Amino acid sequence: MSNRLMQLMRGTGPALLMEAHDPLSALLAADAGFPAVWASSLSMSTAWGVRDSSELPWNLVMTVLEYMADRVEVPILVDGDSGHGNFNNFRIFCRKLEQLGIEGVCIEDKLFPKTNSFRKEGQPLTPIAEMCGKIRAAKDHLRDGAGFAIVARTEALVSGHPMDEALARARAYAEAGADAILIHSKSRTPGEIFAFCEQWKQGTPLVIVPTTYHSVRVEDFIHTPVKAMICANQNLRASITGMRTVCATINRTHTVGEVEDKIATVSSIFSMLDYAELEKSEALYL
Ligand code: SPV
Ligand code: MG
């Protein structure tokens, strides 16, 4: 099967992937024209009111993803955290994703339970050999290894290790069969990402997440090995701001009239989810 995430990452310019945390946000990202969505662990956890610390049970993650995959045509790259356990848990997770028609997963070299990258300094990393074993196990266990992209993410720079460690890890993961490498950084500026790009000669595409060095544009990476840039949490953060504003306004003014022209109409919800199709079908079948 051809893999659309891989096709995107073999393209010329970096593709922009938009965060989704539920089927609605995935639908909105796809409607806006993003070629793929990032099912973020931070955002899915937050949407369920739990912390991004492996607190969201993976069967619940699966349910969210099942409905997400059902709603959108664009491919989904799933944030697979540290693989939900060891190589065995990770390969089972990947196989389930494959069954849902999901086209890729990202696994990071952190321990289980994981903690969000922006919490705690110097988080311990998975030994390189163990991480490579997880990548190989998943590839071997998939029904169609070529149809499912495995993005291996190194947290070396985030955890305070030198550039050489990040490069050594990324090279090992690429050799183990990763289809792309996510090089993560929590620096406020993109310097270390550009430095990594300079030294990356492997040919495996790179993926970045500019949450902290957010002034960059996708075009800044055209002449680098970066082939995908993930907007990791902006939909979730926008929804928090939007809902807070609406709650505060209604609570203060004691009327819903104050927000009426600032929020989506009910009829736009009906058209987004194609209620008309159901009515046509009812006429045919009911
Ligand atoms: C996520 O979106 O959950 C990520 C990216 O893993 S980050 O929060 O930057 O670690
Ligand atoms: Mg995450």
mmCIF file with all atom_site columns, N, CA and C in Angstrom, residues 107-149:
data_model
loop_
_atom_site.group_PDB
_atom_site.id
_atom_site.type_symbol
_atom_site.label_atom_id
_atom_site.label_alt_id
_atom_site.label_comp_id
_atom_site.label_asym_id
_atom_site.label_entity_id
_atom_site.label_seq_id
_atom_site.pdbx_PDB_ins_code
_atom_site.Cartn_x
_atom_site.Cartn_y
_atom_site.Cartn_z
_atom_site.occupancy
_atom_site.B_iso_or_equiv
_atom_site.pdbx_formal_charge
_atom_site.auth_seq_id
_atom_site.auth_comp_id
_atom_site.auth_asym_id
_atom_site.auth_atom_id
_atom_site.pdbx_PDB_model_num
ATOM 1   N N  . ILE A 1 107 ? 7.257  7.479  17.616 1.00 0.00 ? 107 ILE A N  1
ATOM 2   C CA . ILE A 1 107 ? 7.662  6.938  18.927 1.00 0.00 ? 107 ILE A CA 1
ATOM 3   C C  . ILE A 1 107 ? 8.879  7.697  19.419 1.00 0.00 ? 107 ILE A C  1
ATOM 4   N N  . GLU A 1 108 ? 8.853  8.062  20.706 1.00 0.00 ? 108 GLU A N  1
ATOM 5   C CA . GLU A 1 108 ? 9.951  8.867  21.250 1.00 0.00 ? 108 GLU A CA 1
ATOM 6   C C  . GLU A 1 108 ? 10.810 8.043  22.198 1.00 0.00 ? 108 GLU A C  1
ATOM 7   N N  . ASP A 1 109 ? 12.077 8.456  22.296 1.00 0.00 ? 109 ASP A N  1
ATOM 8   C CA . ASP A 1 109 ? 13.021 7.667  23.104 1.00 0.00 ? 109 ASP A CA 1
ATOM 9   C C  . ASP A 1 109 ? 12.996 8.079  24.574 1.00 0.00 ? 109 ASP A C  1
ATOM 10  N N  . LYS A 1 110 ? 11.791 8.006  25.141 1.00 0.00 ? 110 LYS A N  1
ATOM 11  C CA . LYS A 1 110 ? 11.655 8.264  26.579 1.00 0.00 ? 110 LYS A CA 1
ATOM 12  C C  . LYS A 1 110 ? 11.079 7.019  27.246 1.00 0.00 ? 110 LYS A C  1
ATOM 13  N N  . LEU A 1 111 ? 11.132 7.020  28.563 1.00 0.00 ? 111 LEU A N  1
ATOM 14  C CA . LEU A 1 111 ? 10.684 5.844  29.306 1.00 0.00 ? 111 LEU A CA 1
ATOM 15  C C  . LEU A 1 111 ? 9.169  5.855  29.467 1.00 0.00 ? 111 LEU A C  1
ATOM 16  N N  . PHE A 1 112 ? 8.625  4.705  29.846 1.00 0.00 ? 112 PHE A N  1
ATOM 17  C CA . PHE A 1 112 ? 7.203  4.615  30.173 1.00 0.00 ? 112 PHE A CA 1
ATOM 18  C C  . PHE A 1 112 ? 7.060  4.556  31.690 1.00 0.00 ? 112 PHE A C  1
ATOM 19  N N  . PRO A 1 113 ? 6.171  5.298  32.318 1.00 0.00 ? 113 PRO A N  1
ATOM 20  C CA . PRO A 1 113 ? 5.309  6.313  31.733 1.00 0.00 ? 113 PRO A CA 1
ATOM 21  C C  . PRO A 1 113 ? 6.106  7.546  31.326 1.00 0.00 ? 113 PRO A C  1
ATOM 22  N N  . LYS A 1 114 ? 5.675  8.169  30.222 1.00 0.00 ? 114 LYS A N  1
ATOM 23  C CA . LYS A 1 114 ? 6.407  9.334  29.740 1.00 0.00 ? 114 LYS A CA 1
ATOM 24  C C  . LYS A 1 114 ? 5.893  10.613 30.417 1.00 0.00 ? 114 LYS A C  1
ATOM 25  N N  . THR A 1 115 ? 6.651  11.655 30.234 1.00 0.00 ? 115 THR A N  1
ATOM 26  C CA . THR A 1 115 ? 6.254  12.977 30.715 1.00 0.00 ? 115 THR A CA 1
ATOM 27  C C  . THR A 1 115 ? 6.417  13.931 29.547 1.00 0.00 ? 115 THR A C  1
ATOM 28  N N  . ASN A 1 116 ? 5.555  14.911 29.446 1.00 0.00 ? 116 ASN A N  1
ATOM 29  C CA . ASN A 1 116 ? 5.656  15.860 28.333 1.00 0.00 ? 116 ASN A CA 1
ATOM 30  C C  . ASN A 1 116 ? 7.051  16.491 28.305 1.00 0.00 ? 116 ASN A C  1
ATOM 31  N N  . SER A 1 117 ? 7.536  16.721 27.097 1.00 0.00 ? 117 SER A N  1
ATOM 32  C CA . SER A 1 117 ? 8.901  17.226 26.903 1.00 0.00 ? 117 SER A CA 1
ATOM 33  C C  . SER A 1 117 ? 9.160  18.560 27.581 1.00 0.00 ? 117 SER A C  1
ATOM 34  N N  . PHE A 1 118 ? 8.099  19.332 27.794 1.00 0.00 ? 118 PHE A N  1
ATOM 35  C CA . PHE A 1 118 ? 8.298  20.661 28.360 1.00 0.00 ? 118 PHE A CA 1
ATOM 36  C C  . PHE A 1 118 ? 8.197  20.671 29.886 1.00 0.00 ? 118 PHE A C  1
ATOM 37  N N  . ARG A 1 119 ? 8.112  19.482 30.477 1.00 0.00 ? 119 ARG A N  1
ATOM 38  C CA . ARG A 1 119 ? 8.118  19.354 31.931 1.00 0.00 ? 119 ARG A CA 1
ATOM 39  C C  . ARG A 1 119 ? 9.430  18.696 32.342 1.00 0.00 ? 119 ARG A C  1
ATOM 40  N N  . LYS A 1 120 ? 9.981  19.109 33.432 1.00 0.00 ? 120 LYS A N  1
ATOM 41  C CA . LYS A 1 120 ? 11.155 18.467 34.028 1.00 0.00 ? 120 LYS A CA 1
ATOM 42  C C  . LYS A 1 120 ? 12.390 18.534 33.121 1.00 0.00 ? 120 LYS A C  1
ATOM 43  N N  . GLU A 1 121 ? 13.504 18.905 33.712 1.00 0.00 ? 121 GLU A N  1
ATOM 44  C CA . GLU A 1 121 ? 14.772 18.938 32.979 1.00 0.00 ? 121 GLU A CA 1
ATOM 45  C C  . GLU A 1 121 ? 15.394 17.546 32.990 1.00 0.00 ? 121 GLU A C  1
ATOM 46  N N  . GLY A 1 122 ? 16.192 17.260 31.998 1.00 0.00 ? 122 GLY A N  1
ATOM 47  C CA . GLY A 1 122 ? 17.033 16.054 31.986 1.00 0.00 ? 122 GLY A CA 1
ATOM 48  C C  . GLY A 1 122 ? 16.271 14.747 32.124 1.00 0.00 ? 122 GLY A C  1
ATOM 49  N N  . GLN A 1 123 ? 15.157 14.633 31.454 1.00 0.00 ? 123 GLN A N  1
ATOM 50  C CA . GLN A 1 123 ? 14.403 13.368 31.534 1.00 0.00 ? 123 GLN A CA 1
ATOM 51  C C  . GLN A 1 123 ? 15.245 12.218 30.976 1.00 0.00 ? 123 GLN A C  1
ATOM 52  N N  . PRO A 1 124 ? 15.190 11.040 31.646 1.00 0.00 ? 124 PRO A N  1
ATOM 53  C CA . PRO A 1 124 ? 16.005 9.922  31.150 1.00 0.00 ? 124 PRO A CA 1
ATOM 54  C C  . PRO A 1 124 ? 15.524 9.414  29.799 1.00 0.00 ? 124 PRO A C  1
ATOM 55  N N  . LEU A 1 125 ? 16.462 8.927  29.002 1.00 0.00 ? 125 LEU A N  1
ATOM 56  C CA . LEU A 1 125 ? 16.132 8.434  27.660 1.00 0.00 ? 125 LEU A CA 1
ATOM 57  C C  . LEU A 1 125 ? 16.171 6.903  27.625 1.00 0.00 ? 125 LEU A C  1
ATOM 58  N N  . THR A 1 126 ? 15.429 6.340  26.697 1.00 0.00 ? 126 THR A N  1
ATOM 59  C CA . THR A 1 126 ? 15.487 4.893  26.443 1.00 0.00 ? 126 THR A CA 1
ATOM 60  C C  . THR A 1 126 ? 16.880 4.557  25.920 1.00 0.00 ? 126 THR A C  1
ATOM 61  N N  . PRO A 1 127 ? 17.494 3.462  26.374 1.00 0.00 ? 127 PRO A N  1
ATOM 62  C CA . PRO A 1 127 ? 18.763 3.071  25.750 1.00 0.00 ? 127 PRO A CA 1
ATOM 63  C C  . PRO A 1 127 ? 18.584 2.896  24.228 1.00 0.00 ? 127 PRO A C  1
ATOM 64  N N  . ILE A 1 128 ? 19.637 3.244  23.488 1.00 0.00 ? 128 ILE A N  1
ATOM 65  C CA . ILE A 1 128 ? 19.528 3.231  22.015 1.00 0.00 ? 128 ILE A CA 1
ATOM 66  C C  . ILE A 1 128 ? 19.106 1.848  21.502 1.00 0.00 ? 128 ILE A C  1
ATOM 67  N N  . ALA A 1 129 ? 19.718 0.789  22.047 1.00 0.00 ? 129 ALA A N  1
ATOM 68  C CA . ALA A 1 129 ? 19.416 -0.551 21.539 1.00 0.00 ? 129 ALA A CA 1
ATOM 69  C C  . ALA A 1 129 ? 17.944 -0.903 21.769 1.00 0.00 ? 129 ALA A C  1
ATOM 70  N N  . GLU A 1 130 ? 17.406 -0.466 22.897 1.00 0.00 ? 130 GLU A N  1
ATOM 71  C CA . GLU A 1 130 ? 15.993 -0.769 23.189 1.00 0.00 ? 130 GLU A CA 1
ATOM 72  C C  . GLU A 1 130 ? 15.069 -0.026 22.227 1.00 0.00 ? 130 GLU A C  1
ATOM 73  N N  . MET A 1 131 ? 15.404 1.214  21.964 1.00 0.00 ? 131 MET A N  1
ATOM 74  C CA . MET A 1 131 ? 14.586 2.009  21.031 1.00 0.00 ? 131 MET A CA 1
ATOM 75  C C  . MET A 1 131 ? 14.644 1.380  19.623 1.00 0.00 ? 131 MET A C  1
ATOM 76  N N  . CYS A 1 132 ? 15.828 0.953  19.216 1.00 0.00 ? 132 CYS A N  1
ATOM 77  C CA . CYS A 1 132 ? 15.960 0.323  17.891 1.00 0.00 ? 132 CYS A CA 1
ATOM 78  C C  . CYS A 1 132 ? 15.150 -0.974 17.851 1.00 0.00 ? 132 CYS A C  1
ATOM 79  N N  . GLY A 1 133 ? 15.140 -1.697 18.970 1.00 0.00 ? 133 GLY A N  1
ATOM 80  C CA . GLY A 1 133 ? 14.355 -2.936 19.037 1.00 0.00 ? 133 GLY A CA 1
ATOM 81  C C  . GLY A 1 133 ? 12.874 -2.661 18.862 1.00 0.00 ? 133 GLY A C  1
ATOM 82  N N  . LYS A 1 134 ? 12.406 -1.560 19.438 1.00 0.00 ? 134 LYS A N  1
ATOM 83  C CA . LYS A 1 134 ? 10.989 -1.203 19.296 1.00 0.00 ? 134 LYS A CA 1
ATOM 84  C C  . LYS A 1 134 ? 10.661 -0.906 17.830 1.00 0.00 ? 134 LYS A C  1
ATOM 85  N N  . ILE A 1 135 ? 11.543 -0.172 17.179 1.00 0.00 ? 135 ILE A N  1
ATOM 86  C CA . ILE A 1 135 ? 11.301 0.182  15.769 1.00 0.00 ? 135 ILE A CA 1
ATOM 87  C C  . ILE A 1 135 ? 11.272 -1.087 14.917 1.00 0.00 ? 135 ILE A C  1
ATOM 88  N N  . ARG A 1 136 ? 12.261 -1.956 15.151 1.00 0.00 ? 136 ARG A N  1
ATOM 89  C CA . ARG A 1 136 ? 12.327 -3.190 14.345 1.00 0.00 ? 136 ARG A CA 1
ATOM 90  C C  . ARG A 1 136 ? 11.138 -4.101 14.620 1.00 0.00 ? 136 ARG A C  1
ATOM 91  N N  . ALA A 1 137 ? 10.762 -4.201 15.897 1.00 0.00 ? 137 ALA A N  1
ATOM 92  C CA . ALA A 1 137 ? 9.639  -5.078 16.255 1.00 0.00 ? 137 ALA A CA 1
ATOM 93  C C  . ALA A 1 137 ? 8.357  -4.609 15.573 1.00 0.00 ? 137 ALA A C  1
ATOM 94  N N  . ALA A 1 138 ? 8.148  -3.296 15.573 1.00 0.00 ? 138 ALA A N  1
ATOM 95  C CA . ALA A 1 138 ? 6.919  -2.769 14.951 1.00 0.00 ? 138 ALA A CA 1
ATOM 96  C C  . ALA A 1 138 ? 6.926  -3.054 13.458 1.00 0.00 ? 138 ALA A C  1
ATOM 97  N N  . LYS A 1 139 ? 8.041  -2.783 12.811 1.00 0.00 ? 139 LYS A N  1
ATOM 98  C CA . LYS A 1 139 ? 8.124  -3.022 11.357 1.00 0.00 ? 139 LYS A CA 1
ATOM 99  C C  . LYS A 1 139 ? 7.850  -4.498 11.047 1.00 0.00 ? 139 LYS A C  1
ATOM 100 N N  . ASP A 1 140 ? 8.422  -5.386 11.845 1.00 0.00 ? 140 ASP A N  1
ATOM 101 C CA . ASP A 1 140 ? 8.258  -6.823 11.594 1.00 0.00 ? 140 ASP A CA 1
ATOM 102 C C  . ASP A 1 140 ? 6.831  -7.293 11.848 1.00 0.00 ? 140 ASP A C  1
ATOM 103 N N  . HIS A 1 141 ? 6.134  -6.613 12.749 1.00 0.00 ? 141 HIS A N  1
ATOM 104 C CA . HIS A 1 141 ? 4.817  -7.092 13.188 1.00 0.00 ? 141 HIS A CA 1
ATOM 105 C C  . HIS A 1 141 ? 3.672  -6.538 12.334 1.00 0.00 ? 141 HIS A C  1
ATOM 106 N N  . LEU A 1 142 ? 3.942  -5.438 11.628 1.00 0.00 ? 142 LEU A N  1
ATOM 107 C CA . LEU A 1 142 ? 2.883  -4.830 10.813 1.00 0.00 ? 142 LEU A CA 1
ATOM 108 C C  . LEU A 1 142 ? 2.507  -5.759 9.668  1.00 0.00 ? 142 LEU A C  1
ATOM 109 N N  . ARG A 1 143 ? 1.248  -5.676 9.249  1.00 0.00 ? 143 ARG A N  1
ATOM 110 C CA . ARG A 1 143 ? 0.853  -6.488 8.084  1.00 0.00 ? 143 ARG A CA 1
ATOM 111 C C  . ARG A 1 143 ? 1.524  -5.962 6.826  1.00 0.00 ? 143 ARG A C  1
ATOM 112 N N  . ASP A 1 144 ? 1.642  -4.609 6.754  1.00 0.00 ? 144 ASP A N  1
ATOM 113 C CA . ASP A 1 144 ? 2.251  -4.005 5.580  1.00 0.00 ? 144 ASP A CA 1
ATOM 114 C C  . ASP A 1 144 ? 3.229  -2.931 6.054  1.00 0.00 ? 144 ASP A C  1
ATOM 115 N N  . GLY A 1 145 ? 4.439  -3.374 6.356  1.00 0.00 ? 145 GLY A N  1
ATOM 116 C CA . GLY A 1 145 ? 5.441  -2.452 6.895  1.00 0.00 ? 145 GLY A CA 1
ATOM 117 C C  . GLY A 1 145 ? 5.651  -1.237 6.006  1.00 0.00 ? 145 GLY A C  1
ATOM 118 N N  . ALA A 1 146 ? 5.547  -1.429 4.689  1.00 0.00 ? 146 ALA A N  1
ATOM 119 C CA . ALA A 1 146 ? 5.800  -0.316 3.771  1.00 0.00 ? 146 ALA A CA 1
ATOM 120 C C  . ALA A 1 146 ? 4.625  0.657  3.742  1.00 0.00 ? 146 ALA A C  1
ATOM 121 N N  . GLY A 1 147 ? 3.476  0.217  4.218  1.00 0.00 ? 147 GLY A N  1
ATOM 122 C CA . GLY A 1 147 ? 2.284  1.072  4.171  1.00 0.00 ? 147 GLY A CA 1
ATOM 123 C C  . GLY A 1 147 ? 2.074  1.860  5.447  1.00 0.00 ? 147 GLY A C  1
ATOM 124 N N  . PHE A 1 148 ? 2.999  1.769  6.368  1.00 0.00 ? 148 PHE A N  1
ATOM 125 C CA . PHE A 1 148 ? 2.823  2.412  7.669  1.00 0.00 ? 148 PHE A CA 1
ATOM 126 C C  . PHE A 1 148 ? 4.138  3.078  8.054  1.00 0.00 ? 148 PHE A C  1
ATOM 127 N N  . ALA A 1 149 ? 4.085  4.376  8.281  1.00 0.00 ? 149 ALA A N  1
ATOM 128 C CA . ALA A 1 149 ? 5.326  5.116  8.552  1.00 0.00 ? 149 ALA A CA 1
ATOM 129 C C  . ALA A 1 149 ? 5.653  5.121  10.050 1.00 0.00 ? 149 ALA A C  1
#
